[in-house]
């Protein structure tokens, strides 16, 4: 088994990288509609897929990350909870315009329900902007 200098296994590194690939392609899709999906390293002959192929890769990457990442990471790193939240957001995006996959509403609810006991909304709106409440600086 491969273990990196940071102490992470190969599967953890793959999960982290797949999380960030899904995040990037999801953002590209929201901005540009149908980004070119490259899933191999052959620069002269990249693998191009249609939008459905991109959606499948994003979903598979997030499910892989959700399964293989831990939640013991600092707030600045990819985690299983972050993958659940992003997967829920992805399903919510798919359920609405322009794709209208309404069956995804149930799936996004399942992802967000996983996070109910982990995260909560700030009780007072003004506290959202309080620098002292930002846990990433703790």
mmCIF file of C-alpha atoms in Angstrom:
data_model
loop_
_atom_site.group_PDB
_atom_site.id
_atom_site.type_symbol
_atom_site.label_atom_id
_atom_site.label_comp_id
_atom_site.label_asym_id
_atom_site.label_seq_id
_atom_site.Cartn_x
_atom_site.Cartn_y
_atom_site.Cartn_z
ATOM 1 C CA UNK A 1 0.000 0.000 0.000
ATOM 2 C CA UNK A 2 1.221 3.443 -0.946
ATOM 3 C CA UNK A 3 1.336 6.065 1.819
ATOM 4 C CA UNK A 4 2.235 9.665 0.978
ATOM 5 C CA UNK A 5 4.579 11.888 2.951
ATOM 6 C CA UNK A 6 1.515 13.433 4.589
ATOM 7 C CA UNK A 7 0.480 9.992 5.875
ATOM 8 C CA UNK A 8 -2.476 9.608 3.515
ATOM 9 C CA UNK A 9 -3.127 6.369 1.690
ATOM 10 C CA UNK A 10 -3.506 6.179 -2.075
ATOM 11 C CA UNK A 11 -7.283 5.820 -1.770
ATOM 12 C CA UNK A 12 -7.506 8.952 0.436
ATOM 13 C CA UNK A 13 -5.445 10.923 -2.069
ATOM 14 C CA UNK A 14 -7.652 9.710 -4.936
ATOM 15 C CA UNK A 15 -10.769 10.670 -2.979
ATOM 16 C CA UNK A 16 -9.405 14.149 -2.323
ATOM 17 C CA UNK A 17 -8.433 14.670 -5.951
ATOM 18 C CA UNK A 18 -11.770 13.352 -7.221
ATOM 19 C CA UNK A 19 -13.591 15.707 -4.836
ATOM 20 C CA UNK A 20 -11.737 18.680 -6.307
ATOM 21 C CA UNK A 21 -12.245 17.454 -9.886
ATOM 22 C CA UNK A 22 -15.995 17.196 -9.225
ATOM 23 C CA UNK A 23 -16.030 20.655 -7.645
ATOM 24 C CA UNK A 24 -14.179 22.169 -10.609
ATOM 25 C CA UNK A 25 -16.307 20.488 -13.280
ATOM 26 C CA UNK A 26 -19.512 21.364 -11.419
ATOM 27 C CA UNK A 27 -18.452 25.017 -11.335
ATOM 28 C CA UNK A 28 -17.445 24.898 -15.017
ATOM 29 C CA UNK A 29 -20.807 23.393 -15.897
ATOM 30 C CA UNK A 30 -22.680 26.127 -14.030
ATOM 31 C CA UNK A 31 -20.606 28.823 -15.775
ATOM 32 C CA UNK A 32 -20.311 27.442 -19.313
ATOM 33 C CA UNK A 33 -22.960 24.727 -19.690
ATOM 34 C CA UNK A 34 -20.978 21.851 -21.166
ATOM 35 C CA UNK A 35 -17.245 21.844 -20.410
ATOM 36 C CA UNK A 36 -14.831 19.506 -22.162
ATOM 37 C CA UNK A 37 -14.260 16.528 -19.888
ATOM 38 C CA UNK A 38 -10.736 15.134 -19.881
ATOM 39 C CA UNK A 39 -10.343 11.820 -18.060
ATOM 40 C CA UNK A 40 -7.000 10.672 -19.435
ATOM 41 C CA UNK A 41 -3.496 12.115 -19.635
ATOM 42 C CA UNK A 42 -3.094 11.941 -23.419
ATOM 43 C CA UNK A 43 -2.959 15.656 -24.278
ATOM 44 C CA UNK A 44 -3.094 14.999 -28.039
ATOM 45 C CA UNK A 45 -6.210 12.829 -27.739
ATOM 46 C CA UNK A 46 -8.379 13.897 -24.795
ATOM 47 C CA UNK A 47 -11.547 11.976 -24.045
ATOM 48 C CA UNK A 48 -14.480 14.241 -24.865
ATOM 49 C CA UNK A 49 -17.916 13.459 -23.521
ATOM 50 C CA UNK A 50 -21.328 14.987 -23.717
ATOM 51 C CA UNK A 51 -23.026 16.749 -20.822
ATOM 52 C CA UNK A 52 -24.546 13.491 -19.548
ATOM 53 C CA UNK A 53 -21.052 11.992 -19.307
ATOM 54 C CA UNK A 54 -19.856 14.981 -17.315
ATOM 55 C CA UNK A 55 -22.808 14.657 -14.931
ATOM 56 C CA UNK A 56 -22.002 10.983 -14.374
ATOM 57 C CA UNK A 57 -18.336 11.696 -13.628
ATOM 58 C CA UNK A 58 -19.214 14.463 -11.146
ATOM 59 C CA UNK A 59 -21.676 12.213 -9.316
ATOM 60 C CA UNK A 60 -19.287 9.235 -9.243
ATOM 61 C CA UNK A 61 -16.406 11.409 -8.014
ATOM 62 C CA UNK A 62 -18.475 12.859 -5.177
ATOM 63 C CA UNK A 63 -19.820 9.452 -4.137
ATOM 64 C CA UNK A 64 -16.254 8.091 -4.111
ATOM 65 C CA UNK A 65 -15.052 11.062 -2.056
ATOM 66 C CA UNK A 66 -17.963 10.731 0.352
ATOM 67 C CA UNK A 67 -17.135 7.065 0.948
ATOM 68 C CA UNK A 68 -13.353 7.377 1.199
ATOM 69 C CA UNK A 69 -12.733 10.688 2.959
ATOM 70 C CA UNK A 70 -12.878 11.168 6.708
ATOM 71 C CA UNK A 71 -14.424 14.016 8.670
ATOM 72 C CA UNK A 72 -11.351 14.609 10.814
ATOM 73 C CA UNK A 73 -9.867 17.060 8.299
ATOM 74 C CA UNK A 74 -9.530 20.763 9.162
ATOM 75 C CA UNK A 75 -12.188 23.069 7.687
ATOM 76 C CA UNK A 76 -9.837 23.960 4.838
ATOM 77 C CA UNK A 77 -9.601 20.371 3.479
ATOM 78 C CA UNK A 78 -11.929 18.055 1.597
ATOM 79 C CA UNK A 79 -13.994 15.805 3.871
ATOM 80 C CA UNK A 80 -16.846 13.311 3.659
ATOM 81 C CA UNK A 81 -19.238 15.975 4.970
ATOM 82 C CA UNK A 82 -18.047 18.449 2.335
ATOM 83 C CA UNK A 83 -18.628 15.775 -0.322
ATOM 84 C CA UNK A 84 -22.162 15.180 1.030
ATOM 85 C CA UNK A 85 -22.916 18.901 0.958
ATOM 86 C CA UNK A 86 -21.568 19.297 -2.574
ATOM 87 C CA UNK A 87 -23.421 16.202 -3.770
ATOM 88 C CA UNK A 88 -26.649 17.619 -2.302
ATOM 89 C CA UNK A 89 -26.010 20.918 -4.063
ATOM 90 C CA UNK A 90 -25.288 19.049 -7.303
ATOM 91 C CA UNK A 91 -28.576 17.112 -7.048
ATOM 92 C CA UNK A 92 -30.432 20.346 -6.307
ATOM 93 C CA UNK A 93 -28.878 21.889 -9.436
ATOM 94 C CA UNK A 94 -29.939 18.875 -11.527
ATOM 95 C CA UNK A 95 -33.516 19.037 -10.223
ATOM 96 C CA UNK A 96 -33.929 22.633 -11.414
ATOM 97 C CA UNK A 97 -33.377 24.580 -14.611
ATOM 98 C CA UNK A 98 -32.057 23.647 -17.186
ATOM 99 C CA UNK A 99 -32.119 19.871 -16.649
ATOM 100 C CA UNK A 100 -35.335 19.392 -14.622
ATOM 101 C CA UNK A 101 -34.431 15.944 -13.244
ATOM 102 C CA UNK A 102 -37.139 16.231 -10.589
ATOM 103 C CA UNK A 103 -36.317 12.802 -9.111
ATOM 104 C CA UNK A 104 -33.079 14.365 -7.814
ATOM 105 C CA UNK A 105 -35.016 16.370 -5.199
ATOM 106 C CA UNK A 106 -35.302 13.248 -3.049
ATOM 107 C CA UNK A 107 -31.601 12.522 -3.473
ATOM 108 C CA UNK A 108 -30.525 16.031 -2.471
ATOM 109 C CA UNK A 109 -32.698 15.835 0.632
ATOM 110 C CA UNK A 110 -30.972 12.569 1.622
ATOM 111 C CA UNK A 111 -27.559 14.220 1.324
ATOM 112 C CA UNK A 112 -28.548 17.261 3.373
ATOM 113 C CA UNK A 113 -30.211 15.117 6.063
ATOM 114 C CA UNK A 114 -26.806 13.497 6.687
ATOM 115 C CA UNK A 115 -25.546 16.907 7.765
ATOM 116 C CA UNK A 116 -28.400 17.952 10.051
ATOM 117 C CA UNK A 117 -26.686 16.827 13.253
ATOM 118 C CA UNK A 118 -23.279 18.060 12.121
ATOM 119 C CA UNK A 119 -23.953 21.648 11.058
ATOM 120 C CA UNK A 120 -26.516 24.277 11.960
ATOM 121 C CA UNK A 121 -27.470 27.735 10.785
ATOM 122 C CA UNK A 122 -26.272 30.755 12.723
ATOM 123 C CA UNK A 123 -28.998 31.908 15.124
ATOM 124 C CA UNK A 124 -28.529 35.616 14.482
ATOM 125 C CA UNK A 125 -27.998 37.030 10.996
ATOM 126 C CA UNK A 126 -25.408 39.610 12.097
ATOM 127 C CA UNK A 127 -23.252 36.823 13.591
ATOM 128 C CA UNK A 128 -22.670 35.365 10.130
ATOM 129 C CA UNK A 129 -20.315 38.252 9.387
ATOM 130 C CA UNK A 130 -18.508 38.215 12.744
ATOM 131 C CA UNK A 131 -14.838 37.425 12.156
ATOM 132 C CA UNK A 132 -14.575 35.659 15.539
ATOM 133 C CA UNK A 133 -17.117 33.024 14.388
ATOM 134 C CA UNK A 134 -14.962 31.923 11.454
ATOM 135 C CA UNK A 135 -13.688 28.516 12.567
ATOM 136 C CA UNK A 136 -11.192 28.216 9.721
ATOM 137 C CA UNK A 137 -8.959 30.698 11.569
ATOM 138 C CA UNK A 138 -9.144 28.894 14.897
#
